[in-house]
Amino acid sequence: MVLVDLGTGALVAEPEEPATVLEPSADHDALATAAGGNAGPVAILFPTFADGRGFSLARILRDRLGFAGEIRAVGSLIPDQSQFLLRSGFDTAEIADRDAAETWRKTLSLIGRSYQPSARNPLPLRWNASSEAAVELGRALAATDDLIERIKLTAEHIEGRVAFSTSAGLEDQVILQAIAKSGVVKAGADFDIFTLDTGRLFPEVLETIELSELRYRIRIRLVSPDAREVEELVSRDGVFGFRQSIDNRKSCCEIRKVRPLNRALEGAQGWIAGLRREQSQARADVPMAEWDAERGLIKINPLADWSDERLNDYIDANGVVVNPLHAQGFVSIGCAPCTRAIEPGEDPRAGRWWWESEDRKECGLHVAGSETSAESVAQGEKAA
Amino acid sequence: MYRYDEFDHAFVNERVAEFRDQVARRLSGELTEEQFRPLRLRNGLYLQLHAYMLRIAIPYGQLSPRQLRQLAMIGRRWDRGYGHFTTRQNLQFNWIKLVDVPDVLAALAEVEMHCIQTSGNCVRNVTSDPYAAAANDELEDPRVWCEILRQWSTLHPEFNWLPRKFKIAVSGAAEDRAATAFHDIGLRLVRGPNGENGFRVLVGGGMGRTPYVGQVIREFLPKEHLLSYVDSILRVYNLHGRRDNIYKARIKILVNAMGIDKFREEVEADWNATNKAAIDLPEDELRRIASYFAPPELPEQAPRDEALAARRESDPRFANWYRNNVLPHRVPGYASVVVSLKEPGRTPGDASSDAMDFVADLAERFGHNEVRVNYTQNLVLPHAALADVPAIYDALAGAGLATGNNELLGDMICCPGLDYCNLANARSIPIAKEIAKKFEDPERQTEIGKIRVNMSGCINACGHHHSGNIGILGVDKKGTELYQITLGGSPKDDASVGKIIGPGFRAENVPEAIDTIVDTYVENRREGENFLDTWRRVGPAPFKEALYGAR
Amino acid sequence: MPSVVTANRLNDGIVVYLAPKGAWTESIADAARAETDDELKVLESAAEIAVQDRIVVGVYPMPIEIKEDGTVDPISVRERIRASHRTTLTEDWYDVPL
């Protein structure tokens, strides 16, 4: 079996057997059963490439039944359908042989924009208009050096709710203060400021949050994971199960951070985060504003171009409330069991999941690749 | 008119690049003809009888002079200097080379045009009233909704591999000039219970092998839900339409097999389960699109022009043309002018590159830069000042484009037939020409009055024969072309499918048969009746008697 | 019934006929004729190779009539129109007996 990942165009190394294979004539009950199954891939059969029923089935699975697992297209398909598949909600497609893989990969990048909503783009017509809006906001942000001005620009450019997820780290504390100082919330902007309370936070983090609330007169919401999911996780993997394998660690992050975050971001039009290019190799290209197609919002990194030095100077000069852990050598602070202090000169994220290798250290909140960044859209246009 | 922004430009250019790649893969052997066919069809490229044919979408039949000139250029450079306007407001070139198609598409993209989904089992070009924003009986401009549907249906991820092709028409006026009842979905803008506009939605209309008049699936749909409702109709069709038999795959078959009530139930159930907000157009995007369709500034003028009146008195040919080809406009002192592509002896709907350039010039000089294509295969200058009408006439007359037969017998709708088309069973163009010759006398046509004569060269009914007051269908009977005649069809608000009047006629006898039918009508009609009135009153007997009585 | 093999050229779609020695011609007069089923099979397999070589598409055999003077006429109206390569803008086009 040769399987193409429609998101990346790459071949899937070790494809799982599908849990269900749906005929194109599958009725609603069959779909509901498949969607409720235990998370194995659901395959949808295309008897001929011209039989387009499978596209509707995938869309019902995704949009109506909320199926979040892998949807796989199997049967007779042609590479020129790759984007239709992807946008209808398929993740993978079974292809005839390895030789065809290159064509599949190529067709996935041929048309980079679409007019209508789809499983990938929850916005109405011309979602790329939003992507262009991200480019525009990115330009506007880059044009000013003043952080408070950047917050104001964000409030102006984004009509709906703007989410700000703070971890109470240095960057987030700087942004939080800037939001408070900018007065945008008082002026009526819809800002939703929250922390992901994973249940394993350092007490110092919670202290910092409370102090900030008092100092800046601003409310910070605590977003909790689904209690049932946490219980199931812990009973399956154990209290510190995340130390046993990367997969375990990732499902822990998924349940305690990623899903609560996604719930909190639902319906938001913008999402402010404290990513900086200097933080790590993986974040070296972080744009000031980018279109997150998966979540259907613009992600803003107002500190993207700030150096460590600038950050520290700003904190000193403006009396930003900081987490006392920083003084003990903690730099990037996540959950307590998965964060340690680092030595001077170590990579700032070296203290996270220190038992894992460098290139995998993302919790999943800020994964690049599936997103259409402002830069990649701009490059795509040039290439076309 | 709608102007492409960066998004549309980039999108169409990407599509050209994609097709360039597909053509290259076909020529290199990476794609077989079987694999390539659906891809080229989605770009309007057919392999016809003599050569490849390229069908270019003219969304809701609207063209700017710049676009029309580019079409003329394409005709000269890559074809044989002429094109054919179709009953779906498209333009077809008949002699395009496969290797040139990517360049042709690139030339089209330069003027914001494309061939996307002009064929294939997907949502086709959305058609509309050629007099939109000009007619004096209009409730709301239908083009805005056509454009919204165009964007929404373009490369729709879910609905690009339907059981069969899918045609949508929108009309916003009191009179249906878009034949909405003969479309897979017909949309009529109507006034709702609270005085707001919405859509009456028809579904399952169509011609072809099994003609049906569309049935009402929803009497009133709030405008803002158009996309989500159409989405649900298409989903029910995509999942349940027949795929085992190409002749039974259109939505009309599904609607009639299920019954309209059951079909409606399915659609409404799907619609109720739909997250409408995710599909329907947000207010500001609707406003953005609508803003492109602001009608031109037309300062009100005197409703009567003396020079024009005098010309009508003194020049009977002009008077005849004026009576038929100049239509009332919503703004006093203006008119819509029909540019006839129905000169006797010419192929109905054909226009040379020179003619296209010529009409483009006229639209710039007199027509506020707009040209429309009517599904009856004529061109229209929708906004002309009455005072300019004589000058427009003189110009058109010099170019053979001022035949004053709009909506008369000479204004026949005619498909390309066996002279071009791979599907055709019989020729239609030469028959149309012979009929035109028979009725060449304008006085006779005036005496007959408005009448719709439509002809198709095969059962697929591109010439809309089912909806002709007189319909002619070419069939192949044991190697000979034979022509069946149907009477009593109508594409308008009283939409109906014509009935076969009797045995078919050989080609050379068709003009005579039409003559007999027309005479029978004229003899039987009462004061104020049109063909349909008379037909519905007297029934087929006198026509049968006249046609076959002697046998 | 005598037959020829016809197709459309891949590059430009123009109607062509299989000629002797595997060549393709726009003129039906130059087409290779098959008098028997076996001869037709030979032509068809040559045409199949041309399909694979991407020279032509849509190959099919077509019955013809060989007239007394040795010239060839297609039997059906459709094929007579194809063989004539005609456009409706040709002035005399419907005066041609079809």
PDB file of N, CA, C and O in Angstrom, chain B residues 435-476:
ATOM      1  N   ILE B 435     -34.801  27.648 -43.536  1.00  0.00           N
ATOM      2  CA  ILE B 435     -36.022  28.222 -42.951  1.00  0.00           C
ATOM      3  C   ILE B 435     -35.933  29.747 -42.991  1.00  0.00           C
ATOM      4  O   ILE B 435     -36.898  30.433 -43.342  1.00  0.00           O
ATOM      5  N   ALA B 436     -34.758  30.278 -42.641  1.00  0.00           N
ATOM      6  CA  ALA B 436     -34.580  31.729 -42.651  1.00  0.00           C
ATOM      7  C   ALA B 436     -34.845  32.299 -44.041  1.00  0.00           C
ATOM      8  O   ALA B 436     -35.458  33.355 -44.190  1.00  0.00           O
ATOM      9  N   LYS B 437     -34.390  31.562 -45.057  1.00  0.00           N
ATOM     10  CA  LYS B 437     -34.628  32.031 -46.423  1.00  0.00           C
ATOM     11  C   LYS B 437     -36.123  32.074 -46.735  1.00  0.00           C
ATOM     12  O   LYS B 437     -36.629  33.010 -47.317  1.00  0.00           O
ATOM     13  N   LYS B 438     -36.792  31.018 -46.288  1.00  0.00           N
ATOM     14  CA  LYS B 438     -38.222  30.901 -46.569  1.00  0.00           C
ATOM     15  C   LYS B 438     -38.996  32.079 -45.951  1.00  0.00           C
ATOM     16  O   LYS B 438     -39.988  32.528 -46.496  1.00  0.00           O
ATOM     17  N   PHE B 439     -38.534  32.532 -44.802  1.00  0.00           N
ATOM     18  CA  PHE B 439     -39.263  33.596 -44.096  1.00  0.00           C
ATOM     19  C   PHE B 439     -38.514  34.925 -44.138  1.00  0.00           C
ATOM     20  O   PHE B 439     -38.650  35.754 -43.255  1.00  0.00           O
ATOM     21  N   GLU B 440     -37.722  35.103 -45.180  1.00  0.00           N
ATOM     22  CA  GLU B 440     -36.837  36.262 -45.232  1.00  0.00           C
ATOM     23  C   GLU B 440     -37.610  37.592 -45.218  1.00  0.00           C
ATOM     24  O   GLU B 440     -37.152  38.568 -44.654  1.00  0.00           O
ATOM     25  N   ASP B 441     -38.773  37.601 -45.803  1.00  0.00           N
ATOM     26  CA  ASP B 441     -39.552  38.832 -45.930  1.00  0.00           C
ATOM     27  C   ASP B 441     -39.939  39.382 -44.542  1.00  0.00           C
ATOM     28  O   ASP B 441     -40.702  38.742 -43.816  1.00  0.00           O
ATOM     29  N   PRO B 442     -39.424  40.557 -44.169  1.00  0.00           N
ATOM     30  CA  PRO B 442     -39.698  41.083 -42.830  1.00  0.00           C
ATOM     31  C   PRO B 442     -41.189  41.320 -42.605  1.00  0.00           C
ATOM     32  O   PRO B 442     -41.672  41.183 -41.480  1.00  0.00           O
ATOM     33  N   GLU B 443     -41.909  41.669 -43.669  1.00  0.00           N
ATOM     34  CA  GLU B 443     -43.341  41.923 -43.487  1.00  0.00           C
ATOM     35  C   GLU B 443     -44.078  40.668 -43.067  1.00  0.00           C
ATOM     36  O   GLU B 443     -44.965  40.691 -42.224  1.00  0.00           O
ATOM     37  N   ARG B 444     -43.671  39.563 -43.669  1.00  0.00           N
ATOM     38  CA  ARG B 444     -44.315  38.295 -43.297  1.00  0.00           C
ATOM     39  C   ARG B 444     -44.007  37.983 -41.828  1.00  0.00           C
ATOM     40  O   ARG B 444     -44.890  37.597 -41.063  1.00  0.00           O
ATOM     41  N   GLN B 445     -42.754  38.185 -41.443  1.00  0.00           N
ATOM     42  CA  GLN B 445     -42.391  37.906 -40.048  1.00  0.00           C
ATOM     43  C   GLN B 445     -43.169  38.805 -39.087  1.00  0.00           C
ATOM     44  O   GLN B 445     -43.588  38.369 -38.020  1.00  0.00           O
ATOM     45  N   THR B 446     -43.335  40.053 -39.488  1.00  0.00           N
ATOM     46  CA  THR B 446     -44.094  40.969 -38.644  1.00  0.00           C
ATOM     47  C   THR B 446     -45.533  40.484 -38.507  1.00  0.00           C
ATOM     48  O   THR B 446     -46.111  40.503 -37.427  1.00  0.00           O
ATOM     49  N   GLU B 447     -46.073  40.037 -39.607  1.00  0.00           N
ATOM     50  CA  GLU B 447     -47.460  39.547 -39.580  1.00  0.00           C
ATOM     51  C   GLU B 447     -47.590  38.335 -38.659  1.00  0.00           C
ATOM     52  O   GLU B 447     -48.552  38.212 -37.898  1.00  0.00           O
ATOM     53  N   ILE B 448     -46.591  37.476 -38.697  1.00  0.00           N
ATOM     54  CA  ILE B 448     -46.628  36.282 -37.827  1.00  0.00           C
ATOM     55  C   ILE B 448     -46.480  36.702 -36.368  1.00  0.00           C
ATOM     56  O   ILE B 448     -47.122  36.150 -35.492  1.00  0.00           O
ATOM     57  N   GLY B 449     -45.649  37.675 -36.123  1.00  0.00           N
ATOM     58  CA  GLY B 449     -45.442  38.164 -34.759  1.00  0.00           C
ATOM     59  C   GLY B 449     -44.434  37.322 -33.989  1.00  0.00           C
ATOM     60  O   GLY B 449     -43.729  36.484 -34.558  1.00  0.00           O
ATOM     61  N   LYS B 450     -44.413  37.552 -32.682  1.00  0.00           N
ATOM     62  CA  LYS B 450     -43.433  36.853 -31.846  1.00  0.00           C
ATOM     63  C   LYS B 450     -43.661  35.360 -31.884  1.00  0.00           C
ATOM     64  O   LYS B 450     -44.777  34.885 -31.676  1.00  0.00           O
ATOM     65  N   ILE B 451     -42.615  34.643 -32.125  1.00  0.00           N
ATOM     66  CA  ILE B 451     -42.710  33.184 -32.119  1.00  0.00           C
ATOM     67  C   ILE B 451     -41.304  32.621 -31.903  1.00  0.00           C
ATOM     68  O   ILE B 451     -40.324  33.168 -32.416  1.00  0.00           O
ATOM     69  N   ARG B 452     -41.213  31.580 -31.111  1.00  0.00           N
ATOM     70  CA  ARG B 452     -39.881  31.028 -30.820  1.00  0.00           C
ATOM     71  C   ARG B 452     -39.713  29.713 -31.544  1.00  0.00           C
ATOM     72  O   ARG B 452     -40.471  28.761 -31.324  1.00  0.00           O
ATOM     73  N   VAL B 453     -38.749  29.672 -32.467  1.00  0.00           N
ATOM     74  CA  VAL B 453     -38.439  28.446 -33.190  1.00  0.00           C
ATOM     75  C   VAL B 453     -37.042  27.986 -32.782  1.00  0.00           C
ATOM     76  O   VAL B 453     -36.081  28.751 -32.893  1.00  0.00           O
ATOM     77  N   ASN B 454     -36.938  26.778 -32.280  1.00  0.00           N
ATOM     78  CA  ASN B 454     -35.668  26.263 -31.779  1.00  0.00           C
ATOM     79  C   ASN B 454     -35.337  24.928 -32.441  1.00  0.00           C
ATOM     80  O   ASN B 454     -36.222  24.102 -32.628  1.00  0.00           O
ATOM     81  N   MET B 455     -34.036  24.745 -32.710  1.00  0.00           N
ATOM     82  CA  MET B 455     -33.668  23.491 -33.377  1.00  0.00           C
ATOM     83  C   MET B 455     -32.419  22.875 -32.771  1.00  0.00           C
ATOM     84  O   MET B 455     -31.420  23.542 -32.520  1.00  0.00           O
ATOM     85  N   SER B 456     -32.481  21.561 -32.550  1.00  0.00           N
ATOM     86  CA  SER B 456     -31.334  20.807 -32.055  1.00  0.00           C
ATOM     87  C   SER B 456     -31.007  19.685 -33.023  1.00  0.00           C
ATOM     88  O   SER B 456     -31.916  19.081 -33.600  1.00  0.00           O
ATOM     89  N   GLY B 457     -29.728  19.378 -33.127  1.00  0.00           N
ATOM     90  CA  GLY B 457     -29.295  18.305 -34.019  1.00  0.00           C
ATOM     91  C   GLY B 457     -29.236  16.946 -33.346  1.00  0.00           C
ATOM     92  O   GLY B 457     -28.818  15.959 -33.947  1.00  0.00           O
ATOM     93  N   CYS B 458     -29.615  16.906 -32.091  1.00  0.00           N
ATOM     94  CA  CYS B 458     -29.725  15.610 -31.417  1.00  0.00           C
ATOM     95  C   CYS B 458     -30.537  15.768 -30.146  1.00  0.00           C
ATOM     96  O   CYS B 458     -30.867  16.864 -29.729  1.00  0.00           O
ATOM     97  N   ILE B 459     -30.764  14.637 -29.512  1.00  0.00           N
ATOM     98  CA  ILE B 459     -31.615  14.548 -28.338  1.00  0.00           C
ATOM     99  C   ILE B 459     -31.099  15.380 -27.163  1.00  0.00           C
ATOM    100  O   ILE B 459     -31.832  15.718 -26.238  1.00  0.00           O
ATOM    101  N   ASN B 460     -29.808  15.736 -27.174  1.00  0.00           N
ATOM    102  CA  ASN B 460     -29.261  16.484 -26.036  1.00  0.00           C
ATOM    103  C   ASN B 460     -29.808  17.904 -25.937  1.00  0.00           C
ATOM    104  O   ASN B 460     -29.661  18.555 -24.919  1.00  0.00           O
ATOM    105  N   ALA B 461     -30.403  18.386 -27.029  1.00  0.00           N
ATOM    106  CA  ALA B 461     -31.241  19.587 -26.972  1.00  0.00           C
ATOM    107  C   ALA B 461     -30.499  20.880 -26.652  1.00  0.00           C
ATOM    108  O   ALA B 461     -31.023  21.749 -25.964  1.00  0.00           O
ATOM    109  N   CYS B 462     -29.246  21.005 -27.142  1.00  0.00           N
ATOM    110  CA  CYS B 462     -28.530  22.272 -26.956  1.00  0.00           C
ATOM    111  C   CYS B 462     -29.296  23.413 -27.621  1.00  0.00           C
ATOM    112  O   CYS B 462     -29.159  24.562 -27.226  1.00  0.00           O
ATOM    113  N   GLY B 463     -30.071  23.106 -28.645  1.00  0.00           N
ATOM    114  CA  GLY B 463     -30.862  24.136 -29.325  1.00  0.00           C
ATOM    115  C   GLY B 463     -32.216  24.347 -28.668  1.00  0.00           C
ATOM    116  O   GLY B 463     -33.076  25.026 -29.226  1.00  0.00           O
ATOM    117  N   HIS B 464     -32.409  23.774 -27.459  1.00  0.00           N
ATOM    118  CA  HIS B 464     -33.620  24.012 -26.660  1.00  0.00           C
ATOM    119  C   HIS B 464     -34.910  23.741 -27.425  1.00  0.00           C
ATOM    120  O   HIS B 464     -35.892  24.459 -27.265  1.00  0.00           O
ATOM    121  N   HIS B 465     -34.904  22.707 -28.262  1.00  0.00           N
ATOM    122  CA  HIS B 465     -36.115  22.493 -29.083  1.00  0.00           C
ATOM    123  C   HIS B 465     -37.362  22.230 -28.241  1.00  0.00           C
ATOM    124  O   HIS B 465     -38.457  22.595 -28.625  1.00  0.00           O
ATOM    125  N   HIS B 466     -37.169  21.610 -27.065  1.00  0.00           N
ATOM    126  CA  HIS B 466     -38.334  21.321 -26.223  1.00  0.00           C
ATOM    127  C   HIS B 466     -39.082  22.590 -25.812  1.00  0.00           C
ATOM    128  O   HIS B 466     -40.272  22.550 -25.562  1.00  0.00           O
ATOM    129  N   SER B 467     -38.340  23.690 -25.680  1.00  0.00           N
ATOM    130  CA  SER B 467     -38.983  24.900 -25.189  1.00  0.00           C
ATOM    131  C   SER B 467     -39.334  25.849 -26.330  1.00  0.00           C
ATOM    132  O   SER B 467     -39.744  26.977 -26.090  1.00  0.00           O
ATOM    133  N   GLY B 468     -39.183  25.416 -27.573  1.00  0.00           N
ATOM    134  CA  GLY B 468     -39.597  26.247 -28.700  1.00  0.00           C
ATOM    135  C   GLY B 468     -41.101  26.182 -28.875  1.00  0.00           C
ATOM    136  O   GLY B 468     -41.701  25.132 -28.676  1.00  0.00           O
ATOM    137  N   ASN B 469     -41.707  27.311 -29.263  1.00  0.00           N
ATOM    138  CA  ASN B 469     -43.114  27.237 -29.667  1.00  0.00           C
ATOM    139  C   ASN B 469     -43.200  26.213 -30.792  1.00  0.00           C
ATOM    140  O   ASN B 469     -44.092  25.380 -30.831  1.00  0.00           O
ATOM    141  N   ILE B 470     -42.212  26.325 -31.684  1.00  0.00           N
ATOM    142  CA  ILE B 470     -42.010  25.272 -32.676  1.00  0.00           C
ATOM    143  C   ILE B 470     -40.611  24.716 -32.428  1.00  0.00           C
ATOM    144  O   ILE B 470     -39.631  25.467 -32.411  1.00  0.00           O
ATOM    145  N   GLY B 471     -40.531  23.437 -32.176  1.00  0.00           N
ATOM    146  CA  GLY B 471     -39.235  22.822 -31.947  1.00  0.00           C
ATOM    147  C   GLY B 471     -38.905  21.833 -33.042  1.00  0.00           C
ATOM    148  O   GLY B 471     -39.792  21.144 -33.545  1.00  0.00           O
ATOM    149  N   ILE B 472     -37.639  21.819 -33.423  1.00  0.00           N
ATOM    150  CA  ILE B 472     -37.228  20.882 -34.476  1.00  0.00           C
ATOM    151  C   ILE B 472     -36.085  20.051 -33.915  1.00  0.00           C
ATOM    152  O   ILE B 472     -35.112  20.598 -33.384  1.00  0.00           O
ATOM    153  N   LEU B 473     -36.205  18.754 -34.011  1.00  0.00           N
ATOM    154  CA  LEU B 473     -35.181  17.866 -33.508  1.00  0.00           C
ATOM    155  C   LEU B 473     -34.682  16.967 -34.624  1.00  0.00           C
ATOM    156  O   LEU B 473     -35.460  16.238 -35.235  1.00  0.00           O
ATOM    157  N   GLY B 474     -33.384  17.034 -34.868  1.00  0.00           N
ATOM    158  CA  GLY B 474     -32.789  16.172 -35.880  1.00  0.00           C
ATOM    159  C   GLY B 474     -32.487  14.800 -35.308  1.00  0.00           C
ATOM    160  O   GLY B 474     -31.911  14.692 -34.229  1.00  0.00           O
ATOM    161  N   VAL B 475     -32.897  13.756 -35.997  1.00  0.00           N
ATOM    162  CA  VAL B 475     -32.578  12.402 -35.565  1.00  0.00           C
ATOM    163  C   VAL B 475     -31.972  11.642 -36.745  1.00  0.00           C
ATOM    164  O   VAL B 475     -32.054  12.086 -37.898  1.00  0.00           O
ATOM    165  N   ASP B 476     -31.348  10.541 -36.408  1.00  0.00           N
ATOM    166  CA  ASP B 476     -30.762   9.722 -37.451  1.00  0.00           C
ATOM    167  C   ASP B 476     -31.646   8.504 -37.615  1.00  0.00           C
ATOM    168  O   ASP B 476     -31.812   7.716 -36.691  1.00  0.00           O
TER     169      ASP B 476
END
